[in-house]
PDB file of C-alpha atoms in Angstrom:
ATOM      1  CA  MET Q   1       0.000   0.000   0.000  1.00 71.00           C
ATOM      2  CA  SER Q   2       1.379   3.412  -0.962  1.00 82.00           C
ATOM      3  CA  PRO Q   3       1.723   5.883   1.951  1.00 93.00           C
ATOM      4  CA  ILE Q   4      -0.579   8.878   2.005  1.00 94.00           C
ATOM      5  CA  LEU Q   5       2.278  11.147   3.178  1.00 95.00           C
ATOM      6  CA  SER Q   6       5.975  10.685   2.395  1.00 95.00           C
ATOM      7  CA  LEU Q   7       8.945  12.770   3.488  1.00 95.00           C
ATOM      8  CA  ASN Q   8      11.882  11.819   1.302  1.00 95.00           C
ATOM      9  CA  SER Q   9      15.322  12.858   2.569  1.00 95.00           C
ATOM     10  CA  ILE Q  10      14.152  16.274   3.829  1.00 94.00           C
ATOM     11  CA  THR Q  11      16.865  18.765   4.795  1.00 93.00           C
ATOM     12  CA  LYS Q  12      16.317  22.284   6.156  1.00 92.00           C
ATOM     13  CA  SER Q  13      18.744  24.936   7.465  1.00 90.00           C
ATOM     14  CA  PHE Q  14      18.307  28.435   8.860  1.00 88.00           C
ATOM     15  CA  ALA Q  15      21.209  30.923   8.876  1.00 84.00           C
ATOM     16  CA  SER Q  16      23.649  28.138   8.007  1.00 81.00           C
ATOM     17  CA  LYS Q  17      22.431  26.029  10.952  1.00 86.00           C
ATOM     18  CA  LYS Q  18      21.072  22.658   9.844  1.00 88.00           C
ATOM     19  CA  ILE Q  19      17.758  21.937  11.622  1.00 89.00           C
ATOM     20  CA  ILE Q  20      16.638  18.788   9.765  1.00 91.00           C
ATOM     21  CA  ASP Q  21      19.074  16.416   8.104  1.00 91.00           C
ATOM     22  CA  HIS Q  22      17.913  14.000   5.379  1.00 92.00           C
ATOM     23  CA  LEU Q  23      14.817  12.909   7.295  1.00 93.00           C
ATOM     24  CA  SER Q  24      12.585  10.302   5.631  1.00 94.00           C
ATOM     25  CA  LEU Q  25       9.209   9.131   6.914  1.00 95.00           C
ATOM     26  CA  ASP Q  26       6.162   7.383   5.433  1.00 95.00           C
ATOM     27  CA  ILE Q  27       2.673   7.692   6.942  1.00 95.00           C
ATOM     28  CA  GLN Q  28      -0.120   5.311   5.941  1.00 95.00           C
ATOM     29  CA  ALA Q  29      -3.757   6.423   5.490  1.00 93.00           C
ATOM     30  CA  GLY Q  30      -5.663   6.277   8.770  1.00 92.00           C
ATOM     31  CA  GLU Q  31      -2.510   5.923  10.848  1.00 94.00           C
ATOM     32  CA  PHE Q  32      -1.919   7.826  14.109  1.00 95.00           C
ATOM     33  CA  VAL Q  33       1.813   8.581  14.347  1.00 96.00           C
ATOM     34  CA  SER Q  34       3.484  10.516  17.165  1.00 95.00           C
ATOM     35  CA  ILE Q  35       6.836  12.282  16.916  1.00 94.00           C
ATOM     36  CA  LEU Q  36       8.921  12.508  20.088  1.00 92.00           C
ATOM     37  CA  GLY Q  37      12.180  14.387  20.466  1.00 84.00           C
ATOM     38  CA  PRO Q  38      14.048  16.949  22.587  1.00 77.00           C
ATOM     39  CA  SER Q  39      12.900  20.564  22.787  1.00 74.00           C
ATOM     40  CA  GLY Q  40      14.160  22.527  19.810  1.00 70.00           C
ATOM     41  CA  SER Q  41      14.799  19.403  17.764  1.00 72.00           C
ATOM     42  CA  GLY Q  42      12.888  20.626  14.724  1.00 77.00           C
ATOM     43  CA  LYS Q  43       9.488  19.013  15.272  1.00 80.00           C
ATOM     44  CA  SER Q  44       7.537  22.221  14.607  1.00 82.00           C
ATOM     45  CA  THR Q  45       9.820  23.053  11.664  1.00 87.00           C
ATOM     46  CA  LEU Q  46       8.886  19.678  10.215  1.00 89.00           C
ATOM     47  CA  PHE Q  47       5.195  20.596  10.423  1.00 88.00           C
ATOM     48  CA  HIS Q  48       5.895  23.952   8.773  1.00 89.00           C
ATOM     49  CA  LEU Q  49       7.581  22.111   5.921  1.00 93.00           C
ATOM     50  CA  ILE Q  50       4.660  19.708   5.511  1.00 92.00           C
ATOM     51  CA  GLY Q  51       2.240  22.646   5.645  1.00 89.00           C
ATOM     52  CA  GLY Q  52       4.122  24.544   2.931  1.00 90.00           C
ATOM     53  CA  ILE Q  53       5.163  27.471   5.143  1.00 90.00           C
ATOM     54  CA  TYR Q  54       8.806  26.561   4.489  1.00 91.00           C
ATOM     55  CA  ASN Q  55      10.420  24.930   1.487  1.00 92.00           C
ATOM     56  CA  PRO Q  56      12.904  22.131   2.153  1.00 94.00           C
ATOM     57  CA  ASP Q  57      16.482  22.813   1.034  1.00 93.00           C
ATOM     58  CA  GLU Q  58      16.666  19.234  -0.196  1.00 94.00           C
ATOM     59  CA  GLY Q  59      14.213  16.373  -0.609  1.00 94.00           C
ATOM     60  CA  GLU Q  60      10.525  16.198  -1.410  1.00 95.00           C
ATOM     61  CA  ILE Q  61       7.213  15.938   0.404  1.00 95.00           C
ATOM     62  CA  LEU Q  62       4.550  13.804  -1.279  1.00 95.00           C
ATOM     63  CA  LEU Q  63       0.830  13.733  -0.490  1.00 94.00           C
ATOM     64  CA  ASP Q  64      -1.030  10.948  -2.271  1.00 92.00           C
ATOM     65  CA  GLY Q  65       1.962  10.680  -4.609  1.00 90.00           C
ATOM     66  CA  SER Q  66       1.992  14.373  -5.613  1.00 92.00           C
ATOM     67  CA  GLN Q  67       4.762  16.726  -4.521  1.00 94.00           C
ATOM     68  CA  ILE Q  68       3.580  19.496  -2.171  1.00 93.00           C
ATOM     69  CA  ASN Q  69       6.891  21.291  -1.448  1.00 94.00           C
ATOM     70  CA  GLY Q  70       5.993  24.867  -0.488  1.00 89.00           C
ATOM     71  CA  GLN Q  71       2.305  24.254  -1.184  1.00 91.00           C
ATOM     72  CA  ARG Q  72      -0.031  25.612   1.470  1.00 88.00           C
ATOM     73  CA  GLY Q  73      -3.506  24.259   2.227  1.00 83.00           C
ATOM     74  CA  SER Q  74      -2.638  20.608   1.558  1.00 88.00           C
ATOM     75  CA  ILE Q  75      -2.916  19.487   5.182  1.00 88.00           C
ATOM     76  CA  SER Q  76      -5.024  20.451   8.202  1.00 86.00           C
ATOM     77  CA  TYR Q  77      -3.093  21.896  11.157  1.00 84.00           C
ATOM     78  CA  MET Q  78      -3.935  22.251  14.851  1.00 82.00           C
ATOM     79  CA  PRO Q  79      -1.375  24.322  16.796  1.00 76.00           C
ATOM     80  CA  GLN Q  80      -0.553  24.369  20.522  1.00 76.00           C
ATOM     81  CA  SER Q  81      -3.012  27.202  21.139  1.00 77.00           C
ATOM     82  CA  PRO Q  82      -6.591  26.812  19.830  1.00 80.00           C
ATOM     83  CA  SER Q  83      -6.192  29.855  17.523  1.00 84.00           C
ATOM     84  CA  LEU Q  84      -9.929  30.494  17.340  1.00 91.00           C
ATOM     85  CA  LEU Q  85     -11.100  33.744  15.768  1.00 93.00           C
ATOM     86  CA  PRO Q  86     -12.627  35.754  18.645  1.00 94.00           C
ATOM     87  CA  TRP Q  87     -15.271  37.430  16.457  1.00 96.00           C
ATOM     88  CA  ARG Q  88     -16.617  34.108  15.169  1.00 95.00           C
ATOM     89  CA  THR Q  89     -18.958  31.787  17.053  1.00 94.00           C
ATOM     90  CA  VAL Q  90     -18.133  28.149  17.795  1.00 94.00           C
ATOM     91  CA  LEU Q  91     -20.053  27.038  14.706  1.00 93.00           C
ATOM     92  CA  GLN Q  92     -18.391  29.667  12.521  1.00 93.00           C
ATOM     93  CA  ASN Q  93     -14.923  28.717  13.795  1.00 93.00           C
ATOM     94  CA  VAL Q  94     -15.582  25.030  13.172  1.00 91.00           C
ATOM     95  CA  LEU Q  95     -16.623  25.756   9.576  1.00 90.00           C
ATOM     96  CA  LEU Q  96     -13.609  27.961   8.799  1.00 88.00           C
ATOM     97  CA  GLY Q  97     -11.441  25.221   7.283  1.00 81.00           C
ATOM     98  CA  GLN Q  98     -14.259  24.163   4.983  1.00 83.00           C
ATOM     99  CA  GLU Q  99     -15.031  27.738   3.975  1.00 84.00           C
ATOM    100  CA  LEU Q 100     -11.424  28.298   2.919  1.00 79.00           C
ATOM    101  CA  GLN Q 101     -11.842  25.336   0.544  1.00 77.00           C
ATOM    102  CA  GLY Q 102     -15.176  26.603  -0.792  1.00 78.00           C
ATOM    103  CA  LYS Q 103     -17.278  24.100   1.180  1.00 78.00           C
ATOM    104  CA  LYS Q 104     -19.722  24.322   4.080  1.00 82.00           C
ATOM    105  CA  ASP Q 105     -21.411  21.360   5.810  1.00 83.00           C
ATOM    106  CA  VAL Q 106     -23.359  22.997   8.627  1.00 88.00           C
ATOM    107  CA  GLU Q 107     -25.336  19.870   9.554  1.00 88.00           C
ATOM    108  CA  THR Q 108     -22.231  17.728  10.110  1.00 85.00           C
ATOM    109  CA  ALA Q 109     -20.576  20.572  12.013  1.00 88.00           C
ATOM    110  CA  ARG Q 110     -23.548  20.846  14.376  1.00 90.00           C
ATOM    111  CA  LYS Q 111     -23.536  17.076  14.978  1.00 87.00           C
ATOM    112  CA  MET Q 112     -19.826  17.093  15.818  1.00 84.00           C
ATOM    113  CA  ILE Q 113     -20.215  20.084  18.145  1.00 88.00           C
ATOM    114  CA  GLU Q 114     -23.006  18.214  19.927  1.00 86.00           C
ATOM    115  CA  LYS Q 115     -20.901  15.031  20.175  1.00 80.00           C
ATOM    116  CA  ALA Q 116     -18.105  17.122  21.701  1.00 80.00           C
ATOM    117  CA  GLY Q 117     -20.462  18.104  24.521  1.00 83.00           C
ATOM    118  CA  LEU Q 118     -20.770  21.663  23.242  1.00 88.00           C
ATOM    119  CA  ALA Q 119     -24.387  21.621  22.029  1.00 86.00           C
ATOM    120  CA  GLY Q 120     -25.276  24.605  24.198  1.00 89.00           C
ATOM    121  CA  TYR Q 121     -22.329  26.621  22.910  1.00 93.00           C
ATOM    122  CA  THR Q 122     -22.924  26.562  19.140  1.00 94.00           C
ATOM    123  CA  ASN Q 123     -23.449  30.324  19.044  1.00 94.00           C
ATOM    124  CA  ALA Q 124     -21.022  31.154  21.857  1.00 95.00           C
ATOM    125  CA  TYR Q 125     -17.759  33.041  21.291  1.00 95.00           C
ATOM    126  CA  PRO Q 126     -14.274  31.796  22.285  1.00 93.00           C
ATOM    127  CA  SER Q 127     -14.143  34.172  25.273  1.00 94.00           C
ATOM    128  CA  GLN Q 128     -17.047  32.224  26.785  1.00 95.00           C
ATOM    129  CA  LEU Q 129     -15.243  28.846  26.609  1.00 92.00           C
ATOM    130  CA  SER Q 130     -12.804  27.054  28.911  1.00 87.00           C
ATOM    131  CA  GLY Q 131      -9.381  25.933  27.650  1.00 83.00           C
ATOM    132  CA  GLY Q 132     -10.544  22.358  27.096  1.00 81.00           C
ATOM    133  CA  MET Q 133     -13.645  23.514  25.237  1.00 87.00           C
ATOM    134  CA  LYS Q 134     -11.547  25.703  22.945  1.00 88.00           C
ATOM    135  CA  GLN Q 135      -9.307  22.719  22.156  1.00 82.00           C
ATOM    136  CA  ARG Q 136     -12.362  20.642  21.227  1.00 84.00           C
ATOM    137  CA  VAL Q 137     -13.550  23.354  18.856  1.00 90.00           C
ATOM    138  CA  SER Q 138     -10.080  23.587  17.315  1.00 87.00           C
ATOM    139  CA  PHE Q 139      -9.909  19.823  16.762  1.00 83.00           C
ATOM    140  CA  ILE Q 140     -13.398  19.666  15.237  1.00 85.00           C
ATOM    141  CA  ARG Q 141     -12.329  22.420  12.835  1.00 88.00           C
ATOM    142  CA  ALA Q 142      -9.246  20.400  11.857  1.00 83.00           C
ATOM    143  CA  LEU Q 143     -11.259  17.192  11.502  1.00 82.00           C
ATOM    144  CA  LEU Q 144     -13.935  18.821   9.329  1.00 82.00           C
ATOM    145  CA  SER Q 145     -11.396  20.405   7.002  1.00 81.00           C
ATOM    146  CA  PRO Q 146     -11.298  18.450   3.724  1.00 80.00           C
ATOM    147  CA  GLN Q 147      -7.549  17.723   3.772  1.00 84.00           C
ATOM    148  CA  PRO Q 148      -6.682  14.028   4.317  1.00 87.00           C
ATOM    149  CA  VAL Q 149      -3.894  14.584   6.893  1.00 91.00           C
ATOM    150  CA  ILE Q 150      -4.086  16.413  10.238  1.00 90.00           C
ATOM    151  CA  CYS Q 151      -0.929  17.684  11.954  1.00 90.00           C
ATOM    152  CA  LEU Q 152      -1.356  18.221  15.708  1.00 89.00           C
ATOM    153  CA  ASP Q 153       1.400  20.281  17.338  1.00 86.00           C
ATOM    154  CA  GLU Q 154       1.303  19.620  21.115  1.00 83.00           C
ATOM    155  CA  PRO Q 155      -2.393  20.562  21.279  1.00 77.00           C
ATOM    156  CA  PHE Q 156      -2.847  19.602  24.957  1.00 76.00           C
ATOM    157  CA  SER Q 157       0.381  20.973  26.431  1.00 75.00           C
ATOM    158  CA  ALA Q 158      -1.330  23.917  28.171  1.00 69.00           C
ATOM    159  CA  LEU Q 159      -4.004  21.792  29.865  1.00 72.00           C
ATOM    160  CA  ASP Q 160      -3.886  20.362  33.386  1.00 75.00           C
ATOM    161  CA  GLU Q 161      -3.315  16.608  33.758  1.00 78.00           C
ATOM    162  CA  LEU Q 162      -6.948  15.552  34.250  1.00 77.00           C
ATOM    163  CA  THR Q 163      -8.293  17.783  31.483  1.00 77.00           C
ATOM    164  CA  ARG Q 164      -5.483  16.554  29.244  1.00 79.00           C
ATOM    165  CA  LEU Q 165      -6.437  12.902  29.767  1.00 82.00           C
ATOM    166  CA  ASP Q 166     -10.107  13.707  29.128  1.00 81.00           C
ATOM    167  CA  MET Q 167      -9.117  15.458  25.892  1.00 79.00           C
ATOM    168  CA  GLN Q 168      -6.947  12.535  24.812  1.00 84.00           C
ATOM    169  CA  LYS Q 169      -9.817  10.089  25.331  1.00 85.00           C
ATOM    170  CA  TRP Q 170     -12.259  12.395  23.547  1.00 82.00           C
ATOM    171  CA  LEU Q 171      -9.928  12.923  20.587  1.00 82.00           C
ATOM    172  CA  LEU Q 172      -9.389   9.173  20.233  1.00 87.00           C
ATOM    173  CA  SER Q 173     -13.142   8.512  20.334  1.00 83.00           C
ATOM    174  CA  ILE Q 174     -13.666  10.969  17.475  1.00 80.00           C
ATOM    175  CA  TRP Q 175     -10.631   9.685  15.573  1.00 83.00           C
ATOM    176  CA  ASP Q 176     -11.792   6.052  15.927  1.00 82.00           C
ATOM    177  CA  GLU Q 177     -14.983   7.047  14.137  1.00 79.00           C
ATOM    178  CA  HIS Q 178     -13.467   9.086  11.300  1.00 76.00           C
ATOM    179  CA  LYS Q 179      -9.968   7.510  11.012  1.00 82.00           C
ATOM    180  CA  LYS Q 180      -8.257  10.513   9.457  1.00 86.00           C
ATOM    181  CA  THR Q 181      -4.477  10.338   9.194  1.00 93.00           C
ATOM    182  CA  ILE Q 182      -2.850  12.103  12.156  1.00 93.00           C
ATOM    183  CA  LEU Q 183       0.744  13.197  12.673  1.00 94.00           C
ATOM    184  CA  PHE Q 184       1.093  14.238  16.317  1.00 92.00           C
ATOM    185  CA  VAL Q 185       3.929  16.112  18.053  1.00 89.00           C
ATOM    186  CA  THR Q 186       4.258  15.806  21.834  1.00 87.00           C
ATOM    187  CA  HIS Q 187       6.909  15.880  24.569  1.00 85.00           C
ATOM    188  CA  ASN Q 188       4.805  13.567  26.735  1.00 89.00           C
ATOM    189  CA  ILE Q 189       5.722   9.857  26.569  1.00 93.00           C
ATOM    190  CA  ASP Q 190       2.469   8.718  28.213  1.00 92.00           C
ATOM    191  CA  GLU Q 191       0.456  10.740  25.709  1.00 92.00           C
ATOM    192  CA  ALA Q 192       2.335   9.304  22.729  1.00 94.00           C
ATOM    193  CA  LEU Q 193       1.937   5.740  24.008  1.00 96.00           C
ATOM    194  CA  PHE Q 194      -1.738   6.152  24.870  1.00 95.00           C
ATOM    195  CA  MET Q 195      -2.765   7.633  21.527  1.00 93.00           C
ATOM    196  CA  SER Q 196      -0.495   6.298  18.801  1.00 95.00           C
ATOM    197  CA  ASP Q 197      -0.174   3.372  16.427  1.00 95.00           C
ATOM    198  CA  ARG Q 198       3.498   4.230  15.967  1.00 97.00           C
ATOM    199  CA  ILE Q 199       6.068   6.439  17.708  1.00 97.00           C
ATOM    200  CA  VAL Q 200       8.932   8.056  15.808  1.00 96.00           C
ATOM    201  CA  ILE Q 201      11.955   9.249  17.819  1.00 94.00           C
ATOM    202  CA  ILE Q 202      13.969  12.112  16.366  1.00 91.00           C
ATOM    203  CA  SER Q 203      17.356  13.391  17.486  1.00 87.00           C
ATOM    204  CA  ALA Q 204      18.382  16.881  18.555  1.00 81.00           C
ATOM    205  CA  ASN Q 205      19.559  19.321  15.895  1.00 76.00           C
ATOM    206  CA  PRO Q 206      19.983  18.432  13.216  1.00 86.00           C
ATOM    207  CA  ALA Q 207      16.871  16.275  13.438  1.00 85.00           C
ATOM    208  CA  SER Q 208      16.919  12.798  11.976  1.00 87.00           C
ATOM    209  CA  ILE Q 209      14.958   9.677  12.867  1.00 91.00           C
ATOM    210  CA  THR Q 210      16.787   7.468  15.349  1.00 92.00           C
ATOM    211  CA  GLU Q 211      14.142   4.827  16.131  1.00 94.00           C
ATOM    212  CA  GLU Q 212      10.554   3.839  15.354  1.00 96.00           C
ATOM    213  CA  PHE Q 213       8.220   1.748  17.509  1.00 97.00           C
ATOM    214  CA  ILE Q 214       4.975   0.038  16.456  1.00 97.00           C
ATOM    215  CA  LEU Q 215       2.760  -0.188  19.530  1.00 97.00           C
ATOM    216  CA  PRO Q 216       0.882  -3.385  20.446  1.00 96.00           C
ATOM    217  CA  PHE Q 217      -2.032  -1.830  22.341  1.00 95.00           C
ATOM    218  CA  SER Q 218      -5.489  -2.651  20.980  1.00 92.00           C
ATOM    219  CA  ARG Q 219      -8.171  -0.057  20.334  1.00 90.00           C
ATOM    220  CA  PRO Q 220     -10.277   1.476  21.718  1.00 90.00           C
ATOM    221  CA  ARG Q 221      -7.861   2.676  24.398  1.00 90.00           C
ATOM    222  CA  HIS Q 222      -8.981   3.080  28.013  1.00 89.00           C
ATOM    223  CA  LYS Q 223      -7.351   5.064  30.813  1.00 88.00           C
ATOM    224  CA  GLU Q 224      -6.646   1.851  32.760  1.00 92.00           C
ATOM    225  CA  LEU Q 225      -4.022   1.067  30.098  1.00 94.00           C
ATOM    226  CA  LEU Q 226      -1.739   3.697  31.642  1.00 92.00           C
ATOM    227  CA  LEU Q 227      -1.315   1.596  34.808  1.00 93.00           C
ATOM    228  CA  THR Q 228      -0.592  -1.789  33.201  1.00 96.00           C
ATOM    229  CA  ASP Q 229       2.822  -3.455  33.387  1.00 97.00           C
ATOM    230  CA  GLU Q 230       3.003  -3.581  29.585  1.00 97.00           C
ATOM    231  CA  PHE Q 231       2.413   0.174  29.303  1.00 97.00           C
ATOM    232  CA  LEU Q 232       5.058   0.936  31.944  1.00 96.00           C
ATOM    233  CA  ALA Q 233       7.545  -1.370  30.188  1.00 97.00           C
ATOM    234  CA  TRP Q 234       6.978   0.517  26.942  1.00 97.00           C
ATOM    235  CA  LYS Q 235       7.365   3.819  28.786  1.00 96.00           C
ATOM    236  CA  ARG Q 236      10.805   2.734  29.987  1.00 96.00           C
ATOM    237  CA  LYS Q 237      11.734   1.630  26.461  1.00 96.00           C
ATOM    238  CA  ILE Q 238      10.747   5.010  24.950  1.00 95.00           C
ATOM    239  CA  PHE Q 239      12.417   6.928  27.792  1.00 94.00           C
ATOM    240  CA  PHE Q 240      15.768   5.249  27.197  1.00 93.00           C
ATOM    241  CA  ALA Q 241      15.406   5.643  23.413  1.00 92.00           C
ATOM    242  CA  LEU Q 242      15.038   9.403  23.927  1.00 88.00           C
ATOM    243  CA  ARG Q 243      18.187   9.533  26.086  1.00 84.00           C
ATOM    244  CA  LYS Q 244      20.476   7.915  23.522  1.00 76.00           C
TER     245      LYS Q 244
END
């Protein structure tokens, strides 16, 4: 099966400093892949390359077999902060990605808002929402956008531990239903293990892939998984892989 997203020997430098060095990675359709690496290792730069904000110095990025180097709008992106437009309601924010592509499915948007537990907030503005609620709106917007791949850049890093776990479980429940391809950046080993099909470890600058792990945990995932011996054994394995 051909991958939906391929990074082929990607290299990127800024001011003569090499940030990413001949990095190659294939992502299959419907796969949930997490990228783990040290702070400042180029994870966000990688997303900017995939999103077309930057052009790679070398290599190519393929989406469904077509090169998208420097091409914006090919993937859906959810940043660390919700980045909701304060003058738009929840419904209007959710529909933004579709509107930019000339589409608008209000009925589906309303159903997803309701499933996210936000039925009473359809016409509310971001200032009226909690941090977790804003993140749900941001993810629904990314999920409803027509692009086949979603890049999530540490979307839960600002949330407290309990809210973060609730958001992880909610995101997985939505993802299990829609099975969009997700590339996820996080610093949190537990989060990567709990959510992913595969974990990719990248080195410090310049970033390159050092190890990949296919996880054995069945889906759907439940919070009790975090306390099992198998989960803790995998946590140790990933921890030591990051320290190499």
